[in-house]
Amino acid sequence: MISLTSSALDAGLASDAGMHLHARGDGPMIISFPSVPPYTTPSLTANLVMRVLLAVVANLVCLVPLRLLGRNGEFSAVVFIIAVEIKNIQTILNSLLWRDDNTQEWYAGFGICDMASFFSNFLGSLYVTCLLAIMRNLAQQVGLLRANP
């Protein structure tokens, strides 16, 4: 973690735009300065379009395996795919809400930002747990197929 002291700020080691970290009391305080125009660049627009497009395509591609695994009773694989789809929806939502660098006009994120960390931690744990369950099932199936001496 990089911490800037007041002498470093006075010496000009911090940039004029962006985020600055100042020490105040027991913990750090983050101050946001307005970004400078232009707020949207062609690369930022291309990033937005590709991020949303690829997340939608990924969700559509996941529907066929989700249906087939659900019919075969593979619960851990179904929950795994649902977790991936929910993360893709979260990516789409975040990309569309905060699409440019104009921080003055951004949605403040009330409610969404409060729950995002809990939601991400839950989905990460669910993802890893399902992955371990899938690997355990595969190990059991391979163990049954092995010839005993």
mmCIF file of C-alpha atoms in Angstrom:
data_model
loop_
_atom_site.group_PDB
_atom_site.id
_atom_site.type_symbol
_atom_site.label_atom_id
_atom_site.label_comp_id
_atom_site.label_asym_id
_atom_site.label_seq_id
_atom_site.Cartn_x
_atom_site.Cartn_y
_atom_site.Cartn_z
ATOM 1 C CA MET A 1 0.000 0.000 0.000
ATOM 2 C CA ILE A 2 1.416 3.359 -1.006
ATOM 3 C CA SER A 3 0.907 6.168 1.439
ATOM 4 C CA LEU A 4 1.659 9.771 0.511
ATOM 5 C CA THR A 5 2.704 12.143 3.235
ATOM 6 C CA SER A 6 1.959 15.849 3.167
ATOM 7 C CA SER A 7 5.595 16.580 2.217
ATOM 8 C CA ALA A 8 5.292 14.199 -0.744
ATOM 9 C CA LEU A 9 2.096 15.959 -1.802
ATOM 10 C CA ASP A 10 3.760 19.369 -1.438
ATOM 11 C CA ALA A 11 6.745 18.158 -3.469
ATOM 12 C CA GLY A 12 4.421 17.283 -6.353
ATOM 13 C CA LEU A 13 4.844 13.504 -6.196
ATOM 14 C CA ALA A 14 1.090 13.021 -6.580
ATOM 15 C CA SER A 15 -0.699 13.704 -9.858
ATOM 16 C CA ASP A 16 -3.137 16.584 -10.240
ATOM 17 C CA ALA A 17 -6.104 14.399 -11.224
ATOM 18 C CA GLY A 18 -7.272 11.117 -9.762
ATOM 19 C CA MET A 19 -7.182 9.693 -6.281
ATOM 20 C CA HIS A 20 -4.966 10.861 -3.445
ATOM 21 C CA LEU A 21 -4.418 9.184 -0.120
ATOM 22 C CA HIS A 22 -3.947 11.443 2.891
ATOM 23 C CA ALA A 23 -3.203 10.326 6.439
ATOM 24 C CA ARG A 24 -5.700 11.722 8.926
ATOM 25 C CA GLY A 25 -6.217 10.382 12.399
ATOM 26 C CA ASP A 26 -6.319 6.619 12.750
ATOM 27 C CA GLY A 27 -6.852 5.652 9.110
ATOM 28 C CA PRO A 28 -6.306 6.915 5.582
ATOM 29 C CA MET A 29 -8.717 9.255 3.838
ATOM 30 C CA ILE A 30 -9.269 8.959 0.091
ATOM 31 C CA ILE A 31 -10.026 12.139 -1.812
ATOM 32 C CA SER A 32 -11.306 12.058 -5.395
ATOM 33 C CA PHE A 33 -10.623 14.939 -7.739
ATOM 34 C CA PRO A 34 -12.753 15.516 -10.832
ATOM 35 C CA SER A 35 -11.386 13.953 -13.987
ATOM 36 C CA VAL A 36 -10.472 16.086 -16.950
ATOM 37 C CA PRO A 37 -12.303 16.072 -20.313
ATOM 38 C CA PRO A 38 -12.564 14.208 -22.644
ATOM 39 C CA TYR A 39 -14.414 11.707 -20.516
ATOM 40 C CA THR A 40 -14.831 9.130 -23.259
ATOM 41 C CA THR A 41 -12.111 7.911 -25.595
ATOM 42 C CA PRO A 42 -12.446 5.447 -28.483
ATOM 43 C CA SER A 43 -10.574 2.809 -26.494
ATOM 44 C CA LEU A 44 -12.901 3.267 -23.518
ATOM 45 C CA THR A 45 -15.950 2.938 -25.772
ATOM 46 C CA ALA A 46 -14.510 -0.177 -27.431
ATOM 47 C CA ASN A 47 -13.803 -1.615 -23.977
ATOM 48 C CA LEU A 48 -17.413 -1.001 -22.931
ATOM 49 C CA VAL A 49 -18.878 -2.539 -26.086
ATOM 50 C CA MET A 50 -16.661 -5.621 -25.981
ATOM 51 C CA ARG A 51 -17.103 -6.157 -22.241
ATOM 52 C CA VAL A 52 -20.904 -6.082 -22.480
ATOM 53 C CA LEU A 53 -21.035 -8.042 -25.743
ATOM 54 C CA LEU A 54 -18.713 -10.813 -24.547
ATOM 55 C CA ALA A 55 -20.511 -11.123 -21.208
ATOM 56 C CA VAL A 56 -23.870 -11.516 -22.989
ATOM 57 C CA VAL A 57 -22.384 -14.063 -25.421
ATOM 58 C CA ALA A 58 -20.822 -15.986 -22.526
ATOM 59 C CA ASN A 59 -24.183 -16.160 -20.751
ATOM 60 C CA LEU A 60 -25.905 -17.376 -23.907
ATOM 61 C CA VAL A 61 -23.231 -20.034 -24.524
ATOM 62 C CA CYS A 62 -23.610 -21.295 -20.941
ATOM 63 C CA LEU A 63 -27.338 -21.978 -21.314
ATOM 64 C CA VAL A 64 -26.968 -25.237 -23.274
ATOM 65 C CA PRO A 65 -24.548 -26.923 -20.805
ATOM 66 C CA LEU A 66 -26.676 -25.607 -17.939
ATOM 67 C CA ARG A 67 -29.773 -27.309 -19.316
ATOM 68 C CA LEU A 68 -27.978 -30.585 -20.143
ATOM 69 C CA LEU A 69 -26.206 -30.821 -16.790
ATOM 70 C CA GLY A 70 -29.440 -30.000 -14.991
ATOM 71 C CA ARG A 71 -31.241 -32.857 -16.750
ATOM 72 C CA ASN A 72 -28.429 -35.273 -15.810
ATOM 73 C CA GLY A 73 -28.577 -34.300 -12.130
ATOM 74 C CA GLU A 74 -25.128 -32.675 -11.883
ATOM 75 C CA PHE A 75 -26.001 -30.212 -9.119
ATOM 76 C CA SER A 76 -22.484 -28.858 -8.509
ATOM 77 C CA ALA A 77 -21.914 -28.183 -12.221
ATOM 78 C CA VAL A 78 -25.274 -26.408 -12.499
ATOM 79 C CA VAL A 79 -24.536 -24.185 -9.504
ATOM 80 C CA PHE A 80 -21.045 -23.527 -10.941
ATOM 81 C CA ILE A 81 -22.516 -22.302 -14.246
ATOM 82 C CA ILE A 82 -25.125 -20.195 -12.446
ATOM 83 C CA ALA A 83 -22.352 -18.537 -10.400
ATOM 84 C CA VAL A 84 -20.458 -17.720 -13.599
ATOM 85 C CA GLU A 85 -23.592 -16.295 -15.208
ATOM 86 C CA ILE A 86 -24.337 -14.114 -12.179
ATOM 87 C CA LYS A 87 -20.762 -12.747 -12.265
ATOM 88 C CA ASN A 88 -21.243 -11.959 -15.967
ATOM 89 C CA ILE A 89 -24.476 -10.102 -15.171
ATOM 90 C CA GLN A 90 -22.607 -8.155 -12.494
ATOM 91 C CA THR A 91 -19.962 -7.247 -15.093
ATOM 92 C CA ILE A 92 -22.646 -6.040 -17.504
ATOM 93 C CA LEU A 93 -24.335 -3.980 -14.801
ATOM 94 C CA ASN A 94 -21.088 -2.351 -13.629
ATOM 95 C CA SER A 95 -19.971 -1.636 -17.194
ATOM 96 C CA LEU A 96 -23.220 0.065 -18.086
ATOM 97 C CA LEU A 97 -23.520 2.057 -14.854
ATOM 98 C CA TRP A 98 -19.970 3.442 -14.887
ATOM 99 C CA ARG A 99 -19.206 3.686 -18.599
ATOM 100 C CA ASP A 100 -16.933 6.737 -18.780
ATOM 101 C CA ASP A 101 -14.437 8.737 -16.726
ATOM 102 C CA ASN A 102 -16.866 11.532 -15.799
ATOM 103 C CA THR A 103 -16.907 10.860 -12.071
ATOM 104 C CA GLN A 104 -19.136 13.888 -11.418
ATOM 105 C CA GLU A 105 -22.048 12.336 -13.340
ATOM 106 C CA TRP A 106 -21.634 8.753 -12.139
ATOM 107 C CA TYR A 107 -24.357 6.943 -10.245
ATOM 108 C CA ALA A 108 -23.340 7.022 -6.585
ATOM 109 C CA GLY A 109 -23.911 3.290 -6.242
ATOM 110 C CA PHE A 110 -26.199 3.420 -3.221
ATOM 111 C CA GLY A 111 -27.272 -0.126 -2.459
ATOM 112 C CA ILE A 112 -25.266 -1.742 -5.254
ATOM 113 C CA CYS A 113 -21.863 -0.825 -3.863
ATOM 114 C CA ASP A 114 -22.994 -1.743 -0.347
ATOM 115 C CA MET A 115 -23.826 -5.292 -1.388
ATOM 116 C CA ALA A 116 -21.173 -5.821 -4.096
ATOM 117 C CA SER A 117 -18.404 -6.988 -1.759
ATOM 118 C CA PHE A 118 -20.669 -9.450 0.051
ATOM 119 C CA PHE A 119 -22.031 -10.689 -3.244
ATOM 120 C CA SER A 120 -18.562 -11.122 -4.762
ATOM 121 C CA ASN A 121 -17.275 -12.984 -1.719
ATOM 122 C CA PHE A 122 -20.291 -15.296 -1.754
ATOM 123 C CA LEU A 123 -19.958 -16.005 -5.482
ATOM 124 C CA GLY A 124 -16.211 -16.585 -5.148
ATOM 125 C CA SER A 125 -16.764 -19.099 -2.355
ATOM 126 C CA LEU A 126 -19.557 -20.765 -4.305
ATOM 127 C CA TYR A 127 -17.334 -20.950 -7.401
ATOM 128 C CA VAL A 128 -14.473 -22.637 -5.520
ATOM 129 C CA THR A 129 -16.791 -25.003 -3.648
ATOM 130 C CA CYS A 130 -18.475 -26.134 -6.852
ATOM 131 C CA LEU A 131 -15.112 -26.582 -8.526
ATOM 132 C CA LEU A 132 -13.949 -28.809 -5.668
ATOM 133 C CA ALA A 133 -17.173 -30.833 -5.813
ATOM 134 C CA ILE A 134 -16.778 -31.316 -9.565
ATOM 135 C CA MET A 135 -13.174 -32.459 -9.114
ATOM 136 C CA ARG A 136 -14.223 -34.866 -6.333
ATOM 137 C CA ASN A 137 -16.909 -36.393 -8.572
ATOM 138 C CA LEU A 138 -14.404 -36.767 -11.391
ATOM 139 C CA ALA A 139 -11.903 -38.446 -9.072
ATOM 140 C CA GLN A 140 -14.566 -40.895 -7.888
ATOM 141 C CA GLN A 141 -15.570 -41.725 -11.453
ATOM 142 C CA VAL A 142 -11.969 -42.296 -12.522
ATOM 143 C CA GLY A 143 -11.390 -44.441 -9.423
ATOM 144 C CA LEU A 144 -14.321 -46.684 -10.372
ATOM 145 C CA LEU A 145 -13.108 -47.088 -13.932
ATOM 146 C CA ARG A 146 -9.607 -48.194 -12.926
ATOM 147 C CA ALA A 147 -8.837 -51.878 -13.127
ATOM 148 C CA ASN A 148 -7.996 -53.460 -9.785
ATOM 149 C CA PRO A 149 -4.938 -55.780 -9.709
#
